[in-house]
PDB file of C-alpha atoms in Angstrom:
ATOM      1  CA  MET A 133      90.862  -0.177 -28.392  1.00 67.00           C
ATOM      2  CA  SER A 134      90.440  -3.896 -28.911  1.00 68.00           C
ATOM      3  CA  THR A 135      87.013  -5.575 -28.742  1.00 71.00           C
ATOM      4  CA  THR A 136      88.040  -7.296 -25.475  1.00 73.00           C
ATOM      5  CA  ASP A 137      88.970  -3.923 -23.917  1.00 83.00           C
ATOM      6  CA  ALA A 138      85.793  -2.283 -25.192  1.00 82.00           C
ATOM      7  CA  ASP A 139      83.719  -5.149 -23.773  1.00 85.00           C
ATOM      8  CA  GLY A 140      85.514  -4.755 -20.443  1.00 87.00           C
ATOM      9  CA  VAL A 141      84.717  -1.016 -20.416  1.00 90.00           C
ATOM     10  CA  LEU A 142      81.049  -1.766 -21.242  1.00 89.00           C
ATOM     11  CA  ALA A 143      80.850  -4.361 -18.501  1.00 90.00           C
ATOM     12  CA  GLU A 144      82.293  -1.900 -15.967  1.00 92.00           C
ATOM     13  CA  GLN A 145      79.778   0.765 -17.097  1.00 92.00           C
ATOM     14  CA  LEU A 146      76.931  -1.680 -16.676  1.00 90.00           C
ATOM     15  CA  LEU A 147      78.111  -2.581 -13.166  1.00 93.00           C
ATOM     16  CA  ARG A 148      78.360   1.134 -12.246  1.00 94.00           C
ATOM     17  CA  LEU A 149      74.906   1.745 -13.758  1.00 91.00           C
ATOM     18  CA  THR A 150      73.486  -1.205 -11.767  1.00 91.00           C
ATOM     19  CA  ARG A 151      74.854   0.232  -8.502  1.00 94.00           C
ATOM     20  CA  ARG A 152      73.445   3.670  -9.405  1.00 93.00           C
ATOM     21  CA  LEU A 153      70.051   2.173 -10.252  1.00 91.00           C
ATOM     22  CA  HIS A 154      69.978   0.294  -6.935  1.00 90.00           C
ATOM     23  CA  ARG A 155      70.994   3.390  -4.952  1.00 92.00           C
ATOM     24  CA  ILE A 156      68.363   5.674  -6.622  1.00 92.00           C
ATOM     25  CA  HIS A 157      65.647   2.998  -6.355  1.00 89.00           C
ATOM     26  CA  LYS A 158      66.459   2.526  -2.661  1.00 90.00           C
ATOM     27  CA  GLN A 159      66.286   6.310  -2.043  1.00 92.00           C
ATOM     28  CA  HIS A 160      62.860   6.511  -3.691  1.00 91.00           C
ATOM     29  CA  LEU A 161      61.599   3.488  -1.681  1.00 90.00           C
ATOM     30  CA  GLU A 162      62.747   4.772   1.732  1.00 91.00           C
ATOM     31  CA  PRO A 163      59.721   7.060   2.232  1.00 92.00           C
ATOM     32  CA  VAL A 164      57.430   4.066   1.463  1.00 90.00           C
ATOM     33  CA  GLY A 165      59.251   2.120   4.220  1.00 89.00           C
ATOM     34  CA  ILE A 166      60.237  -0.837   2.089  1.00 91.00           C
ATOM     35  CA  THR A 167      63.461  -2.302   0.672  1.00 90.00           C
ATOM     36  CA  PRO A 168      63.989  -3.029  -3.049  1.00 90.00           C
ATOM     37  CA  ALA A 169      63.858  -6.741  -2.333  1.00 92.00           C
ATOM     38  CA  GLN A 170      60.636  -6.425  -0.366  1.00 94.00           C
ATOM     39  CA  SER A 171      59.252  -4.322  -3.189  1.00 94.00           C
ATOM     40  CA  ARG A 172      60.035  -7.019  -5.709  1.00 94.00           C
ATOM     41  CA  LEU A 173      58.382  -9.667  -3.534  1.00 96.00           C
ATOM     42  CA  LEU A 174      55.301  -7.593  -2.953  1.00 96.00           C
ATOM     43  CA  ARG A 175      54.911  -6.936  -6.675  1.00 95.00           C
ATOM     44  CA  THR A 176      55.418 -10.655  -7.355  1.00 96.00           C
ATOM     45  CA  VAL A 177      52.691 -11.653  -4.877  1.00 97.00           C
ATOM     46  CA  ALA A 178      50.343  -9.178  -6.566  1.00 96.00           C
ATOM     47  CA  HIS A 179      50.818 -10.853  -9.944  1.00 95.00           C
ATOM     48  CA  TYR A 180      49.265 -14.129  -8.812  1.00 95.00           C
ATOM     49  CA  ASP A 181      45.484 -14.709  -9.167  1.00 94.00           C
ATOM     50  CA  SER A 182      45.386 -16.449  -5.792  1.00 93.00           C
ATOM     51  CA  PRO A 183      47.839 -16.339  -2.854  1.00 96.00           C
ATOM     52  CA  PRO A 184      51.060 -18.155  -3.851  1.00 96.00           C
ATOM     53  CA  ARG A 185      53.080 -20.626  -1.872  1.00 94.00           C
ATOM     54  CA  MET A 186      56.459 -19.619  -0.628  1.00 92.00           C
ATOM     55  CA  ALA A 187      58.029 -22.118  -2.994  1.00 92.00           C
ATOM     56  CA  ASP A 188      56.224 -20.476  -5.909  1.00 94.00           C
ATOM     57  CA  LEU A 189      57.654 -17.104  -4.907  1.00 96.00           C
ATOM     58  CA  ALA A 190      61.172 -18.488  -4.525  1.00 95.00           C
ATOM     59  CA  ALA A 191      60.989 -20.082  -7.974  1.00 95.00           C
ATOM     60  CA  ARG A 192      59.566 -16.945  -9.625  1.00 95.00           C
ATOM     61  CA  LEU A 193      62.187 -14.716  -7.958  1.00 94.00           C
ATOM     62  CA  GLU A 194      64.964 -17.217  -8.601  1.00 93.00           C
ATOM     63  CA  VAL A 195      66.102 -17.200  -4.953  1.00 93.00           C
ATOM     64  CA  VAL A 196      66.386 -19.803  -2.246  1.00 93.00           C
ATOM     65  CA  PRO A 197      63.269 -20.386  -0.162  1.00 90.00           C
ATOM     66  CA  ARG A 198      64.994 -19.047   3.012  1.00 93.00           C
ATOM     67  CA  ALA A 199      65.378 -15.615   1.300  1.00 93.00           C
ATOM     68  CA  VAL A 200      61.628 -15.522   0.689  1.00 95.00           C
ATOM     69  CA  THR A 201      60.928 -16.442   4.295  1.00 95.00           C
ATOM     70  CA  THR A 202      63.030 -13.509   5.507  1.00 94.00           C
ATOM     71  CA  LEU A 203      61.321 -11.065   3.101  1.00 95.00           C
ATOM     72  CA  VAL A 204      57.856 -12.351   4.040  1.00 96.00           C
ATOM     73  CA  ASP A 205      58.718 -11.993   7.727  1.00 96.00           C
ATOM     74  CA  GLY A 206      59.510  -8.325   7.178  1.00 95.00           C
ATOM     75  CA  LEU A 207      56.464  -7.658   5.033  1.00 97.00           C
ATOM     76  CA  GLU A 208      54.207  -9.490   7.471  1.00 97.00           C
ATOM     77  CA  GLU A 209      55.631  -7.460  10.361  1.00 96.00           C
ATOM     78  CA  SER A 210      54.782  -4.236   8.536  1.00 95.00           C
ATOM     79  CA  GLY A 211      51.257  -5.516   7.738  1.00 97.00           C
ATOM     80  CA  ASN A 212      51.757  -5.775   3.962  1.00 97.00           C
ATOM     81  CA  VAL A 213      51.158  -9.550   3.682  1.00 98.00           C
ATOM     82  CA  ARG A 214      49.844 -12.335   5.846  1.00 97.00           C
ATOM     83  CA  ARG A 215      50.409 -16.050   5.898  1.00 97.00           C
ATOM     84  CA  VAL A 216      47.224 -17.990   5.259  1.00 96.00           C
ATOM     85  CA  PRO A 217      46.644 -21.762   5.272  1.00 94.00           C
ATOM     86  CA  ASP A 218      46.109 -23.569   2.018  1.00 91.00           C
ATOM     87  CA  PRO A 219      42.451 -24.621   1.742  1.00 89.00           C
ATOM     88  CA  THR A 220      43.359 -28.041   0.359  1.00 91.00           C
ATOM     89  CA  ASN A 221      46.594 -28.913   2.195  1.00 90.00           C
ATOM     90  CA  ARG A 222      47.035 -27.761   5.761  1.00 86.00           C
ATOM     91  CA  ARG A 223      50.801 -28.227   5.613  1.00 89.00           C
ATOM     92  CA  VAL A 224      51.102 -25.538   2.910  1.00 90.00           C
ATOM     93  CA  VAL A 225      51.233 -21.821   3.703  1.00 92.00           C
ATOM     94  CA  ARG A 226      50.243 -19.211   1.212  1.00 96.00           C
ATOM     95  CA  ILE A 227      51.127 -15.520   1.122  1.00 97.00           C
ATOM     96  CA  GLU A 228      48.247 -13.023   0.764  1.00 97.00           C
ATOM     97  CA  LEU A 229      48.366  -9.297   0.203  1.00 97.00           C
ATOM     98  CA  THR A 230      46.627  -7.201   2.857  1.00 97.00           C
ATOM     99  CA  ASP A 231      44.838  -3.855   2.356  1.00 97.00           C
ATOM    100  CA  THR A 232      47.996  -2.205   3.616  1.00 97.00           C
ATOM    101  CA  GLY A 233      49.970  -4.189   1.054  1.00 97.00           C
ATOM    102  CA  ARG A 234      47.730  -2.947  -1.750  1.00 96.00           C
ATOM    103  CA  ALA A 235      48.192   0.652  -0.539  1.00 96.00           C
ATOM    104  CA  THR A 236      51.970   0.112  -0.409  1.00 96.00           C
ATOM    105  CA  LEU A 237      51.864  -1.188  -3.982  1.00 95.00           C
ATOM    106  CA  ARG A 238      50.173   2.064  -5.087  1.00 94.00           C
ATOM    107  CA  SER A 239      52.890   4.051  -3.309  1.00 93.00           C
ATOM    108  CA  LEU A 240      55.541   1.889  -4.918  1.00 92.00           C
ATOM    109  CA  ARG A 241      54.303   2.766  -8.414  1.00 91.00           C
ATOM    110  CA  GLY A 242      54.905   6.387  -7.698  1.00 90.00           C
ATOM    111  CA  ALA A 243      58.310   5.724  -6.131  1.00 91.00           C
ATOM    112  CA  ARG A 244      59.361   3.595  -9.088  1.00 89.00           C
ATOM    113  CA  ARG A 245      58.159   6.234 -11.536  1.00 91.00           C
ATOM    114  CA  GLY A 246      60.159   8.868  -9.688  1.00 92.00           C
ATOM    115  CA  ALA A 247      63.266   6.681  -9.707  1.00 91.00           C
ATOM    116  CA  ALA A 248      62.873   6.013 -13.444  1.00 91.00           C
ATOM    117  CA  GLU A 249      62.483   9.732 -14.152  1.00 93.00           C
ATOM    118  CA  GLU A 250      65.639  10.533 -12.229  1.00 93.00           C
ATOM    119  CA  ILE A 251      67.651   7.742 -13.895  1.00 93.00           C
ATOM    120  CA  LEU A 252      66.472   8.566 -17.426  1.00 94.00           C
ATOM    121  CA  ALA A 253      66.531  12.350 -17.104  1.00 95.00           C
ATOM    122  CA  PRO A 254      69.774  12.728 -19.148  1.00 94.00           C
ATOM    123  CA  LEU A 255      68.289  10.917 -22.146  1.00 94.00           C
ATOM    124  CA  SER A 256      66.122  12.279 -24.914  1.00 95.00           C
ATOM    125  CA  ALA A 257      62.987  10.413 -26.011  1.00 94.00           C
ATOM    126  CA  ASP A 258      64.856   8.975 -29.010  1.00 96.00           C
ATOM    127  CA  GLN A 259      67.730   7.805 -26.780  1.00 96.00           C
ATOM    128  CA  ARG A 260      65.263   6.182 -24.397  1.00 94.00           C
ATOM    129  CA  GLU A 261      63.720   4.263 -27.257  1.00 94.00           C
ATOM    130  CA  VAL A 262      67.132   3.001 -28.416  1.00 95.00           C
ATOM    131  CA  LEU A 263      68.042   2.095 -24.816  1.00 93.00           C
ATOM    132  CA  GLY A 264      64.794   0.128 -24.493  1.00 92.00           C
ATOM    133  CA  GLY A 265      65.641  -1.905 -27.552  1.00 91.00           C
ATOM    134  CA  LEU A 266      69.200  -2.572 -26.386  1.00 90.00           C
ATOM    135  CA  LEU A 267      68.051  -3.560 -22.903  1.00 89.00           C
ATOM    136  CA  SER A 268      65.476  -5.900 -24.365  1.00 90.00           C
ATOM    137  CA  ALA A 269      68.194  -7.587 -26.416  1.00 89.00           C
ATOM    138  CA  LEU A 270      70.393  -7.956 -23.322  1.00 87.00           C
ATOM    139  CA  VAL A 271      67.615  -9.182 -21.064  1.00 86.00           C
ATOM    140  CA  ASP A 272      66.273 -11.627 -23.623  1.00 85.00           C
ATOM    141  CA  GLY A 273      69.752 -12.711 -24.710  1.00 81.00           C
ATOM    142  CA  VAL A 274      68.890 -12.176 -28.365  1.00 64.00           C
ATOM    143  CA  PRO A 275      71.259 -10.068 -30.496  1.00 61.00           C
ATOM    144  CA  GLU A 276      69.655  -6.959 -31.915  1.00 53.00           C
ATOM    145  CA  ARG A 277      69.048  -7.154 -35.657  1.00 54.00           C
ATOM    146  CA  ARG A 278      70.835  -4.538 -37.718  1.00 50.00           C
ATOM    147  CA  CYS A 279      69.076  -3.021 -40.706  1.00 43.00           C
TER     148      CYS A 279
END
């Protein structure tokens, strides 16, 4: 098999894995009552020291501001976040976690752990370590060094 063919097979495997990851993640989040995109936004809000602006969230998530608005609408409706005015600029709206949002984050940790266990179940500890290194190289865009 040529390098081009092998790369094509790897790319297809990665796409299939991505779909599987999304499906399993979604299944584990259903009991929490949240979508994967809402989960990501909620976790992002939690990483800020003070309530972020919608524009901050859009930039961090690398999405258009309208996508953040839609996610915030859903999370606000479920009581996980609330919009609050900026104390220094009344035209700016910030997004704040609620007590319900913090409880949802705790539930999300368990759901994510369960999804990870299901996804990684076929791998040994050594294989997981190798996979972690390979994924880091792919995510960071830095080729892995060979010894």
